[in-house]
Coordinates of C-alpha atoms in Angstrom, one line a residue:
Chain A
M1 CA 50.4 -20.0 18.0
S2 CA 48.3 -17.1 17.0
M3 CA 46.4 -15.2 19.6
P4 CA 43.0 -13.7 18.7
F5 CA 42.8 -10.0 19.1
Y6 CA 41.0 -9.0 22.3
V7 CA 38.4 -6.3 21.8
S8 CA 36.5 -5.1 24.8
P9 CA 32.8 -5.1 24.6
E10 CA 32.7 -1.4 25.1
Q11 CA 35.1 -0.9 22.2
L12 CA 33.1 -3.3 20.0
M13 CA 29.8 -1.5 20.7
K14 CA 31.5 1.9 20.2
D15 CA 32.9 0.8 16.9
R16 CA 29.5 -0.5 15.7
A17 CA 27.8 2.7 16.9
D18 CA 30.4 4.9 15.1
F19 CA 30.0 2.9 12.0
A20 CA 26.2 3.3 12.0
R21 CA 26.3 7.0 13.0
K22 CA 28.7 7.7 10.2
G23 CA 26.3 6.2 7.7
I24 CA 23.4 8.1 9.1
G25 CA 25.3 11.4 9.3
R26 CA 25.9 11.3 5.5
G27 CA 22.2 11.5 4.7
R28 CA 20.1 14.6 4.4
S29 CA 17.8 15.3 7.4
V30 CA 14.1 14.6 7.9
V31 CA 12.0 16.9 10.1
A32 CA 8.8 15.9 11.9
V33 CA 6.7 18.7 13.2
Q34 CA 3.4 18.4 15.1
Y35 CA 0.8 20.9 13.9
A36 CA -2.8 21.6 14.7
D37 CA -4.3 18.8 12.5
G38 CA -1.6 16.1 12.9
V39 CA 2.0 15.5 12.1
L40 CA 4.0 16.9 9.2
F41 CA 7.2 15.4 7.7
V42 CA 9.6 17.3 5.5
S43 CA 12.8 16.0 3.9
E44 CA 15.1 17.3 1.3
N45 CA 15.0 14.5 -1.3
P46 CA 15.8 15.1 -4.9
S47 CA 14.4 11.7 -5.9
Q48 CA 10.7 11.7 -6.7
A49 CA 10.5 7.9 -6.6
L50 CA 12.7 6.8 -3.7
H51 CA 10.7 8.0 -0.7
K52 CA 12.0 8.7 2.8
I53 CA 8.5 9.3 4.1
S54 CA 5.7 6.7 3.6
E55 CA 2.4 5.4 4.8
I56 CA 2.2 2.4 7.1
Y57 CA -1.4 2.3 8.1
D58 CA -4.5 4.4 8.6
R59 CA -3.0 6.7 11.2
I60 CA 0.6 5.7 11.1
A61 CA 3.4 7.0 9.0
F62 CA 7.1 6.2 8.7
A63 CA 10.1 8.3 7.9
A64 CA 13.7 7.3 7.8
V65 CA 17.2 8.4 7.0
G66 CA 20.3 6.4 6.3
R67 CA 20.8 3.5 3.9
Y68 CA 17.9 3.2 1.5
N69 CA 17.8 -0.6 1.2
E70 CA 17.9 -1.0 5.0
F71 CA 15.1 1.4 5.8
E72 CA 13.0 0.2 2.8
N73 CA 13.3 -3.3 4.3
L74 CA 12.0 -2.0 7.6
R75 CA 9.2 0.0 6.0
I76 CA 8.0 -3.1 4.1
A77 CA 8.2 -5.1 7.3
G78 CA 6.1 -2.4 9.0
V79 CA 3.5 -2.5 6.3
R80 CA 3.3 -6.2 6.5
L81 CA 3.0 -6.2 10.3
A82 CA 0.3 -3.5 10.3
D83 CA -1.7 -5.1 7.6
M84 CA -1.4 -8.5 9.2
R85 CA -2.5 -7.2 12.6
G86 CA -5.3 -5.1 11.0
Y87 CA -6.6 -8.2 9.1
A88 CA -6.3 -10.6 12.0
Y89 CA -7.9 -8.3 14.6
D90 CA -9.3 -4.9 13.5
R91 CA -8.1 -1.7 12.0
R92 CA -8.3 0.0 15.3
D93 CA -5.9 -2.5 16.8
V94 CA -2.9 -1.4 14.8
T95 CA -1.0 1.0 16.9
G96 CA 2.2 3.1 16.5
R97 CA 3.4 1.9 19.8
G98 CA 3.3 -1.7 18.7
L99 CA 5.1 -0.9 15.5
A100 CA 7.7 1.1 17.3
N101 CA 8.3 -1.7 19.7
A102 CA 8.8 -4.2 16.9
Y103 CA 11.2 -1.9 15.1
A104 CA 13.1 -1.3 18.4
Q105 CA 13.5 -5.0 19.1
T106 CA 14.6 -5.7 15.5
L107 CA 17.1 -2.9 15.4
G108 CA 18.4 -3.7 18.9
T109 CA 18.9 -7.3 18.2
I110 CA 20.7 -6.7 14.9
F111 CA 22.9 -4.0 16.6
S112 CA 24.1 -6.2 19.4
S113 CA 24.4 -9.5 17.5
G114 CA 27.9 -10.0 16.3
G115 CA 26.9 -11.7 13.1
E116 CA 25.0 -8.9 11.4
K117 CA 26.1 -5.5 10.2
P118 CA 24.2 -2.9 12.3
Y119 CA 21.5 -1.0 10.3
E120 CA 22.7 2.5 9.3
V121 CA 19.2 4.0 9.8
E122 CA 17.2 6.2 12.0
V123 CA 13.5 6.0 11.9
F124 CA 10.4 8.0 12.9
V125 CA 7.1 6.3 13.6
A126 CA 4.3 8.7 14.0
E127 CA 0.7 8.1 14.9
I128 CA -2.1 10.6 15.1
G129 CA -5.1 10.3 17.5
D130 CA -8.4 12.1 17.5
E131 CA -7.0 15.1 19.1
A132 CA -3.6 16.8 19.0
A133 CA -2.8 15.6 22.5
D134 CA -3.0 12.0 21.4
D135 CA -0.5 12.4 18.6
Q136 CA 2.7 10.4 19.0
V137 CA 6.1 10.6 17.4
Y138 CA 8.6 7.9 18.2
R139 CA 12.2 8.1 17.2
L140 CA 14.2 4.9 16.8
T141 CA 17.9 4.9 16.5
Y142 CA 20.2 2.3 14.9
D143 CA 20.8 0.5 18.2
G144 CA 17.1 0.0 19.0
Q145 CA 16.6 2.9 21.4
V146 CA 13.1 4.5 21.4
A147 CA 12.5 8.1 22.3
D148 CA 9.0 9.7 22.5
E149 CA 9.4 13.1 20.8
H150 CA 7.2 16.1 21.4
G151 CA 6.6 19.1 19.2
Y152 CA 9.3 18.6 16.6
A153 CA 12.2 16.1 15.9
V154 CA 15.0 16.0 13.5
M155 CA 17.2 13.1 12.3
G156 CA 20.0 12.6 9.8
G157 CA 23.1 14.6 9.2
A158 CA 23.7 18.1 10.5
T159 CA 20.8 18.0 12.9
E160 CA 22.1 20.5 15.5
Q161 CA 21.5 23.6 13.4
V162 CA 18.1 22.4 12.4
V163 CA 17.1 21.6 15.9
A164 CA 18.4 24.9 17.2
Y165 CA 16.4 26.7 14.5
L166 CA 13.2 24.8 15.3
K167 CA 13.7 25.3 19.1
E168 CA 13.7 29.0 18.7
R169 CA 10.6 29.3 16.5
Y170 CA 8.4 26.3 17.1
A171 CA 4.9 27.1 18.2
E172 CA 2.3 24.4 19.3
G173 CA -0.9 24.1 17.4
A174 CA 0.3 26.0 14.3
P175 CA -1.7 25.7 11.1
L176 CA -0.3 23.6 8.3
Q177 CA 1.0 26.5 6.3
D178 CA 3.1 27.8 9.2
A179 CA 4.4 24.3 10.0
V180 CA 5.5 23.7 6.4
R181 CA 7.2 27.0 6.2
L182 CA 9.0 26.5 9.5
A183 CA 10.1 23.0 8.6
V184 CA 11.4 23.9 5.2
A185 CA 13.2 26.9 6.5
A186 CA 14.8 24.8 9.3
L187 CA 16.1 22.3 6.7
G188 CA 17.6 25.1 4.7
H189 CA 19.3 26.5 7.8
S190 CA 23.0 25.9 8.4
D191 CA 25.9 27.7 10.0
S192 CA 27.0 29.1 6.7
G193 CA 23.6 30.8 6.1
D194 CA 20.1 30.0 5.0
R195 CA 19.3 28.7 1.6
V196 CA 16.0 28.2 -0.2
I197 CA 15.5 24.5 -1.1
P198 CA 13.7 24.1 -4.5
D199 CA 10.1 22.8 -4.2
E200 CA 10.9 19.8 -6.4
H201 CA 13.6 18.7 -4.0
L202 CA 11.3 18.6 -1.1
E203 CA 9.4 15.5 0.0
V204 CA 6.5 16.6 2.2
A205 CA 3.7 14.5 3.7
V206 CA 1.2 14.8 6.5
L207 CA -0.9 12.6 8.7
D208 CA -4.0 14.8 8.7
R209 CA -6.8 13.9 11.1
T210 CA -9.2 16.2 9.2
R211 CA -9.2 13.9 6.1
T212 CA -12.5 12.1 5.7
Q213 CA -11.0 8.9 4.5
P214 CA -9.8 6.4 7.1
R215 CA -6.3 6.6 5.6
K216 CA -5.0 9.9 7.0
F217 CA -1.6 9.9 5.2
K218 CA -1.2 12.3 2.3
R219 CA 1.7 13.5 0.3
I220 CA 1.8 17.2 -0.5
M221 CA 2.8 17.5 -4.1
P222 CA 4.7 20.4 -5.7
P223 CA 1.7 22.5 -6.9
R224 CA 0.0 22.5 -3.5
L225 CA 3.4 22.8 -1.8
A226 CA 4.3 25.9 -3.8
E227 CA 1.0 27.4 -2.7
L228 CA 1.8 26.7 0.9
L229 CA 5.3 28.0 0.8
G230 CA 4.6 31.1 -1.2
E231 CA 7.4 33.2 -2.8
R232 CA 10.7 32.4 -1.2
G233 CA 13.4 34.0 -3.3
P234 CA 16.0 32.4 -5.5
E235 CA 16.4 28.7 -5.0
T236 CA 19.7 26.9 -4.2
P237 CA 19.7 23.1 -4.5
D238 CA 21.9 21.3 -2.1
Q239 CA 25.5 20.7 -3.4
P240 CA 26.2 17.1 -4.1
S241 CA 28.4 15.7 -1.4
P242 CA 31.5 13.8 -2.4
D243 CA 29.9 10.6 -0.9
D244 CA 27.0 10.8 -3.4
D245 CA 29.0 9.4 -6.2
A246 CA 30.8 6.8 -4.2
V247 CA 28.8 3.9 -5.6
G248 CA 30.2 0.7 -4.2
G249 CA 33.3 2.6 -3.2
A250 CA 35.7 0.2 -1.6
P251 CA 38.8 1.5 0.1
S252 CA 41.7 1.4 -2.2
A253 CA 44.3 -1.2 -1.2
P254 CA 47.6 -0.1 0.0
A255 CA 50.2 -0.6 -2.8
T256 CA 53.0 -1.8 -0.7
D257 CA 53.5 -5.1 1.1
D258 CA 53.9 -4.3 4.7
P259 CA 54.4 -7.4 6.9
A260 CA 53.7 -5.4 10.0
D261 CA 50.2 -4.3 8.8
P262 CA 47.6 -7.1 9.3
T263 CA 45.1 -5.4 7.1
D264 CA 47.5 -5.2 4.2
Q265 CA 46.1 -6.9 1.2
V266 CA 49.2 -7.0 -0.9
S267 CA 51.4 -10.0 -0.3
G268 CA 54.8 -10.5 -1.8
G269 CA 55.0 -11.1 -5.5
V270 CA 52.0 -13.3 -5.7
P271 CA 49.1 -11.5 -7.5
P272 CA 45.9 -11.6 -5.5
L273 CA 43.2 -14.0 -6.6
E274 CA 40.9 -11.1 -7.3
D275 CA 41.0 -7.4 -7.5
P276 CA 40.5 -6.1 -3.9
T277 CA 38.3 -3.2 -5.0
T278 CA 36.2 -4.5 -7.9
G279 CA 36.2 -8.2 -6.9
E280 CA 37.0 -9.1 -10.5
P281 CA 39.3 -12.0 -11.2
P282 CA 42.6 -10.8 -12.7
V283 CA 42.9 -10.7 -16.4
A284 CA 44.9 -13.6 -17.8
P285 CA 48.3 -12.6 -19.2
P286 CA 48.4 -12.5 -23.0
A287 CA 49.6 -15.6 -24.8
D288 CA 53.0 -15.5 -26.3
E289 CA 51.7 -16.0 -29.9
P290 CA 48.5 -14.6 -31.3
P291 CA 46.0 -17.3 -32.1
P292 CA 46.1 -18.4 -35.8
A293 CA 43.6 -16.6 -37.9
Q294 CA 42.4 -19.7 -39.7
P295 CA 41.6 -23.0 -38.1
P296 CA 44.5 -25.4 -38.8
V297 CA 42.3 -27.9 -40.7
A298 CA 39.6 -26.7 -43.1
P299 CA 36.2 -28.3 -42.5
P300 CA 35.5 -31.0 -45.1
A301 CA 33.4 -29.7 -48.0
P302 CA 30.2 -31.6 -48.8
P303 CA 30.8 -34.2 -51.4
H304 CA 28.3 -32.8 -53.9
P305 CA 27.6 -29.1 -53.5
G306 CA 23.9 -28.3 -53.7
E307 CA 22.8 -31.7 -52.5
P308 CA 22.1 -32.6 -48.9
P309 CA 25.0 -34.7 -47.5
I310 CA 24.1 -38.4 -47.2
A311 CA 24.9 -40.2 -44.1
P312 CA 27.3 -43.0 -44.6
Chain B
M1 CA 2.7 -11.7 16.0
S2 CA 3.4 -11.2 19.7
E3 CA 4.0 -7.6 20.5
G4 CA 7.4 -6.6 21.5
A5 CA 9.3 -9.4 19.8
R6 CA 11.7 -8.9 17.0
L7 CA 10.2 -9.0 13.5
S8 CA 10.6 -12.5 12.1
A9 CA 12.8 -13.0 9.1
A10 CA 9.8 -13.4 6.8
Y11 CA 8.8 -9.8 7.4
L12 CA 12.2 -8.5 6.5
T13 CA 12.6 -10.7 3.4
P14 CA 12.0 -8.8 0.2
G15 CA 9.8 -10.4 -2.4
T16 CA 6.1 -10.4 -2.6
S17 CA 3.9 -7.3 -2.7
S18 CA 0.8 -9.5 -2.3
F19 CA -0.8 -9.6 1.1
A20 CA -2.6 -12.8 0.3
D21 CA 0.7 -14.6 -0.6
F22 CA 2.3 -13.3 2.6
L23 CA -0.7 -14.5 4.6
A24 CA -0.5 -17.9 2.9
D25 CA 3.1 -18.2 4.1
Q26 CA 2.8 -16.7 7.6
A27 CA -0.7 -17.4 8.8
P28 CA -2.5 -19.7 6.4
D29 CA -5.3 -20.3 8.9
L30 CA -6.4 -16.7 8.3
L31 CA -7.2 -17.2 4.6
P32 CA -10.9 -17.4 4.0
A33 CA -10.5 -20.4 1.7
R34 CA -8.1 -22.4 3.9
R35 CA -10.3 -23.8 6.6
A36 CA -10.8 -27.2 8.1
A37 CA -12.5 -29.6 5.8
V38 CA -16.3 -29.3 5.8
P39 CA -18.0 -32.7 6.0
Q40 CA -19.2 -34.1 2.7
G41 CA -22.6 -32.9 1.5
S42 CA -24.2 -29.6 1.0
A43 CA -23.4 -26.9 3.6
A44 CA -25.5 -24.3 1.8
D45 CA -28.1 -24.0 4.6
L46 CA -25.5 -23.4 7.4
A47 CA -24.9 -19.7 6.7
P48 CA -26.9 -16.7 5.4
H49 CA -26.8 -15.9 1.7
G50 CA -26.6 -12.6 0.1
T51 CA -28.8 -12.0 -2.9
T52 CA -28.9 -9.3 -5.6
I53 CA -26.2 -6.9 -6.7
V54 CA -26.4 -4.7 -9.8
A55 CA -23.9 -2.4 -11.4
A56 CA -24.2 0.0 -14.3
T57 CA -21.9 2.4 -16.0
Y58 CA -22.8 6.0 -17.1
P59 CA -20.7 8.6 -18.8
G60 CA -18.0 9.6 -16.3
G61 CA -18.6 6.8 -13.7
V62 CA -20.0 3.6 -12.6
L63 CA -22.6 2.7 -10.0
M64 CA -23.0 -0.4 -7.8
A65 CA -26.1 -1.2 -5.7
G66 CA -27.2 -4.0 -3.5
D67 CA -30.4 -4.9 -1.7
R68 CA -30.2 -5.4 2.1
R69 CA -31.5 -8.9 2.6
A70 CA -29.6 -12.0 3.7
T71 CA -31.6 -15.3 3.8
M72 CA -31.1 -18.7 5.3
G73 CA -33.5 -21.0 3.5
N74 CA -36.9 -19.5 4.1
I75 CA -35.7 -17.3 6.9
I76 CA -34.7 -13.7 6.5
A77 CA -31.4 -13.8 8.4
Q78 CA -30.8 -10.1 8.2
R79 CA -32.8 -7.1 6.9
D80 CA -30.0 -4.5 6.7
I81 CA -26.9 -6.4 5.7
E82 CA -24.5 -4.4 3.5
K83 CA -23.2 -6.2 0.5
V84 CA -21.5 -3.5 -1.5
F85 CA -18.1 -2.4 -0.2
P86 CA -15.4 0.0 -1.5
A87 CA -12.4 -2.1 -2.5
D88 CA -10.1 0.9 -2.7
E89 CA -10.5 4.5 -3.7
Y90 CA -11.5 3.7 -7.3
S91 CA -13.3 0.4 -7.1
A92 CA -16.1 -1.3 -5.3
V93 CA -17.0 -4.9 -4.9
G94 CA -20.5 -6.4 -4.3
I95 CA -21.1 -9.9 -3.1
A96 CA -23.7 -12.5 -3.6
G97 CA -23.6 -16.0 -2.2
S98 CA -22.5 -17.2 1.2
A99 CA -22.4 -14.0 3.2
G100 CA -19.8 -14.9 5.9
L101 CA -17.2 -16.2 3.4
A102 CA -17.9 -13.3 1.1
V103 CA -17.4 -10.6 3.7
E104 CA -14.1 -12.3 4.7
M105 CA -13.0 -12.4 1.1
V106 CA -13.8 -8.7 0.6
R107 CA -11.7 -7.9 3.7
L108 CA -8.8 -9.8 2.3
F109 CA -9.3 -8.2 -1.1
Q110 CA -9.4 -4.7 0.4
T111 CA -6.2 -5.4 2.4
E112 CA -4.6 -6.9 -0.7
L113 CA -5.1 -3.7 -2.8
E114 CA -4.1 -1.4 0.0
H115 CA -1.0 -3.5 0.8
Y116 CA 0.1 -3.4 -2.8
E117 CA -0.4 0.3 -3.0
K118 CA 1.6 1.0 0.1
I119 CA 4.5 -1.3 -0.8
E120 CA 4.8 -0.5 -4.5
G121 CA 3.9 3.2 -4.1
T122 CA 1.4 2.9 -6.9
T123 CA -2.1 1.4 -7.4
L124 CA -2.8 -1.8 -9.3
S125 CA -4.3 -1.4 -12.8
M126 CA -8.0 -2.0 -13.1
D127 CA -7.3 -5.4 -14.8
G128 CA -4.7 -6.2 -12.1
K129 CA -7.3 -5.7 -9.4
A130 CA -9.9 -7.8 -11.3
N131 CA -7.3 -10.6 -11.7
R132 CA -6.4 -10.6 -8.0
L133 CA -10.1 -11.0 -7.1
A134 CA -10.3 -13.8 -9.6
A135 CA -7.4 -15.6 -7.8
L136 CA -9.2 -15.2 -4.4
I137 CA -12.4 -16.6 -5.8
R138 CA -10.6 -19.5 -7.5
S139 CA -9.1 -20.6 -4.1
N140 CA -12.6 -21.0 -2.7
L141 CA -13.7 -23.5 -5.3
A142 CA -13.7 -26.4 -2.8
M143 CA -16.1 -24.6 -0.6
A144 CA -18.2 -23.5 -3.6
M145 CA -18.7 -27.2 -4.5
Q146 CA -20.4 -27.7 -1.1
G147 CA -22.8 -24.9 -1.6
L148 CA -20.7 -22.1 0.0
A149 CA -20.1 -20.2 -3.2
V150 CA -19.0 -16.6 -3.4
V151 CA -19.9 -14.7 -6.5
P152 CA -18.8 -11.1 -6.5
L153 CA -19.4 -8.3 -8.9
F154 CA -16.5 -5.9 -9.3
A155 CA -16.8 -2.4 -10.7
G156 CA -14.4 0.5 -10.8
F157 CA -13.3 3.6 -12.6
D158 CA -10.3 3.0 -14.8
L159 CA -8.1 6.0 -14.7
T160 CA -6.2 5.2 -17.8
T161 CA -9.3 4.8 -20.1
E162 CA -11.3 7.2 -17.9
A163 CA -14.4 5.1 -18.0
G164 CA -16.3 2.9 -15.6
R165 CA -15.8 -0.9 -16.0
I166 CA -17.6 -3.9 -14.6
F167 CA -16.3 -7.4 -14.1
S168 CA -18.3 -10.5 -13.2
Y169 CA -17.0 -13.8 -11.9
D170 CA -18.0 -17.4 -11.7
V171 CA -17.2 -19.8 -8.8
T172 CA -14.1 -21.2 -10.6
G173 CA -12.5 -17.8 -10.7
G174 CA -13.5 -17.1 -14.3
R175 CA -13.4 -13.3 -14.9
Y176 CA -15.6 -11.7 -17.5
E177 CA -15.8 -8.0 -18.4
E178 CA -19.3 -6.8 -18.8
T179 CA -20.4 -3.8 -20.9
A180 CA -22.9 -1.2 -19.7
F181 CA -24.6 -3.1 -16.8
H182 CA -24.7 -6.5 -15.0
A183 CA -26.3 -8.2 -12.0
V184 CA -25.4 -11.2 -9.9
G185 CA -27.3 -13.1 -7.2
S186 CA -30.6 -14.9 -7.0
G187 CA -32.6 -11.9 -8.3
S188 CA -30.1 -11.0 -11.0
L189 CA -32.3 -12.4 -13.9
F190 CA -35.1 -10.0 -13.0
A191 CA -32.7 -7.1 -12.3
R192 CA -31.0 -7.6 -15.6
G193 CA -34.3 -7.8 -17.5
S194 CA -35.4 -4.6 -15.8
L195 CA -32.1 -2.8 -16.7
K196 CA -32.3 -4.0 -20.2
K197 CA -35.4 -1.9 -20.7
L198 CA -34.4 1.1 -18.6
Y199 CA -30.7 1.5 -19.4
R200 CA -29.5 4.0 -21.9
D201 CA -25.8 4.9 -22.3
D202 CA -26.4 8.6 -21.8
L203 CA -27.9 8.5 -18.3
T204 CA -26.8 11.0 -15.7
E205 CA -25.6 9.9 -12.3
E206 CA -29.0 10.5 -10.8
E207 CA -30.9 8.8 -13.6
C208 CA -28.6 5.8 -13.4
T209 CA -29.2 5.6 -9.7
I210 CA -32.9 5.5 -10.3
A211 CA -32.4 2.8 -12.9
V212 CA -30.5 0.5 -10.5
V213 CA -33.1 1.2 -7.7
Q214 CA -35.9 0.2 -10.2
A215 CA -33.9 -2.9 -11.1
L216 CA -33.6 -3.9 -7.5
Y217 CA -37.3 -3.3 -7.0
D218 CA -38.1 -5.6 -9.9
A219 CA -35.7 -8.2 -8.5
A220 CA -37.4 -8.0 -5.1
D221 CA -40.8 -8.1 -6.8
D222 CA -40.2 -11.6 -8.3
D223 CA -37.4 -13.1 -6.2
S224 CA -38.4 -13.9 -2.6
A225 CA -34.7 -13.8 -1.4
T226 CA -34.2 -10.2 -2.6
G227 CA -35.3 -7.5 -0.2
G228 CA -37.3 -4.5 -1.5
P229 CA -37.3 -1.1 0.0
D230 CA -38.4 -1.4 3.6
L231 CA -40.8 1.5 4.1
T232 CA -41.6 1.0 7.7
R233 CA -38.0 0.6 8.8
R234 CA -36.7 3.0 6.2
I235 CA -34.1 0.5 4.9
F236 CA -33.0 1.2 1.3
P237 CA -30.4 -0.2 -1.0
V238 CA -26.7 0.6 -0.6
V239 CA -25.5 2.5 -3.7
N240 CA -21.8 3.2 -4.3
V241 CA -20.8 5.6 -7.1
I242 CA -17.3 5.8 -8.4
T243 CA -16.0 8.6 -10.7
A244 CA -12.6 10.1 -11.5
D245 CA -12.8 11.8 -8.1
G246 CA -12.9 8.5 -6.3
G247 CA -15.7 6.4 -4.8
R248 CA -18.4 7.3 -2.3
R249 CA -21.5 5.8 -0.9
I250 CA -24.6 7.9 -1.8
P251 CA -26.0 9.0 1.6
D252 CA -29.0 7.0 2.8
D253 CA -31.4 10.0 2.8
E254 CA -30.6 10.7 -0.9
V255 CA -31.2 7.0 -1.8
A256 CA -34.4 7.1 0.3
A257 CA -35.7 10.1 -1.6
L258 CA -35.1 8.4 -5.0
A259 CA -36.6 5.2 -3.7
D260 CA -39.7 7.1 -2.5
R261 CA -40.0 8.5 -6.1
V262 CA -39.7 5.0 -7.5
I263 CA -42.4 3.7 -5.1
A264 CA -44.7 6.6 -5.9
G265 CA -44.5 5.7 -9.6
R266 CA -45.2 2.0 -8.8
M267 CA -48.4 3.0 -6.9
T268 CA -50.0 3.9 -10.2
R269 CA -48.1 1.4 -12.3
P270 CA -46.9 -1.5 -10.2
D271 CA -44.7 -3.0 -13.0
G272 CA -42.7 0.1 -13.3
P273 CA -42.1 2.5 -16.1
S274 CA -42.9 1.2 -19.6
A275 CA -40.4 1.2 -22.4
A276 CA -41.3 2.2 -26.0
L277 CA -42.4 -0.7 -28.2
T278 CA -40.2 0.2 -31.1

C-alpha cells in the first residue's frame, strides 16, 4: 500500500510563497513615487506595447510586476470592476480601496487554494485625491496581503538597493521633474554602480490631479520624458538576463532511470509516451523498406481520351 | 459586486473588450434596452422628449449643438436640459427622442468607448465607434416601437483622415454618414433648411458656431418643442466643438455673446440673414 507524502501546511505555504517570489524576483522593478501633483510610476520596460503601468479609472492606476499574462488578467478584471461600478452607481463611487480589496481577496484565495497555481505577481493600486494628503498607494502581494504605502514604494526584483536609494533622497511634495529624475536614478542604481537607463526603455506614467479632464492618468512619452530627465550621460541598457530567453523552458529530464527518485521521468527501456520537455509525441521509427515510388496499380485510363467518361 | 469579495470568474476570463457585452452577461438588468416589458400601446407621453440637435463640419473640426428644451406633450418638462455629450476625447453624441432612455444610452456608450480604450490600449476608429452606437440603438427597437425612440446624432474628428465626420441613425440602428451638416429631432427640418442657406464649406469655427445657433433659432421659430435662446434666464444652446486637439464645450458666456449677436440681427430682420438669390 502506498502512503501519500505528508507535507505540513507551513511547508506547503512556504513552497508556494517561494515559487511566487522567485517568479516576481526575476522581473524588473516598478517604482511608485508620490509627488506634489499626484503619483508617479516608473518602470524599466523595453516593450512599448506590453505595459506594466495602466489606467483603471478616472483617479486610479495600476502597476504590476511578475508574469504578464497573470497581471494583465488582473488589470482587465480591475477595469471591468471599475467600469461596472461607475456605470451602476456613479463615477465618484469607484474607489481605489474597493479595487485593492477585490484584488486582495482574489490573490489571497488563489494563493491558499490548493487547486490553483499562485499568481506570480505584485501589484500597486494608486488613487489620487483632491489634495496630496488624500493620495493612496496600495501594494498587493502574491498572497493577498495589502500594505498602504507612503511616499515611495518599489516592487519586483532587486528592490533593496532601489529602496535604499529612495529612502536617502526622497523628499515630500517634490515637483514632477525632481520625482522623475529620482525614480529613474533609483531604478538604475545597483550595488555594482549606477547606470543610465535609455529613455526608450522607460515606461513612465502619472496620475496628475492638475489635469482638467476627469481622467487623470497620463503616460509620459519619450520626447517629454527626455525634456524632464535632461542630459544624463551615456546610456546603458539593462543586460538581458538568462531567464529572458527561457520561453517555455521546462526542466530537462534526468537521463538515467533511478528507481529511488520518484520524480524521475525515465523508466526502464520503455520510451515515454511523449517528450517530457516539448510534449511532442515521439517520432515513429522509420519503416524497414522505403515506400514504393509508384502506386502498385496504375489508375485506369479513360476509355476515350478527350471525351468525358460515360457512367456505365 | 459586493465589496470585499473575490472577483468572480467572469471578471478574470479573457475575451470581450466591449463593456456592453460584459454588462449583458453580468448585469443585464442594467442595460437601457433590457427592461421589463412595457404594456402594449404608446408610451410616448410617459417621459420627456428631447428635440433638436444640429451638427456641422468646418475645415479642421466639427461642431455639435443642441437646444435646451425637453417636452412632455404640451408641457415644457425642462428648460435647461443638456442633450449634447462628449462621447470620448474626439467625439460627441447628441440625442433626440425619449430623454431618459437616451441619457442612459449615452452613459453606456461613453463607458463602452472608455472601456475599450483602457483594455485594448488604443481608441476605436471613428467607424468603429459609429458602429457600436448603431448596435446600442438597434437593441432599443422594441421600445422605439412603443414611442420611446432614441435617435442620436454622432460627430467626431477622425484622426486618420484629419476631418470632422457626422453620422445619423434611424431607430432600427441604421447608420448613415452625412456630409457637411445634419440635424435630428422635431425641429430638424427647419434647422436643416436654415443650414442649407447659411452653410459654406470654408467657415471658420466661430462662423460655423453662428451658423448652428442661427439654425437652432430657426428651428425654435417654427417648432414649438424646440427651445429658443432664453433671454430672461440666460439659457443658450450647448455647443461642443471637436478638433485635432480633442473636444471641448464652448463656454456658456461665449455662446451667449454669439447668441446675442444673432438675436440683435433678428431684431431688424426676424427671418434671419438672407442668402443670395443666385
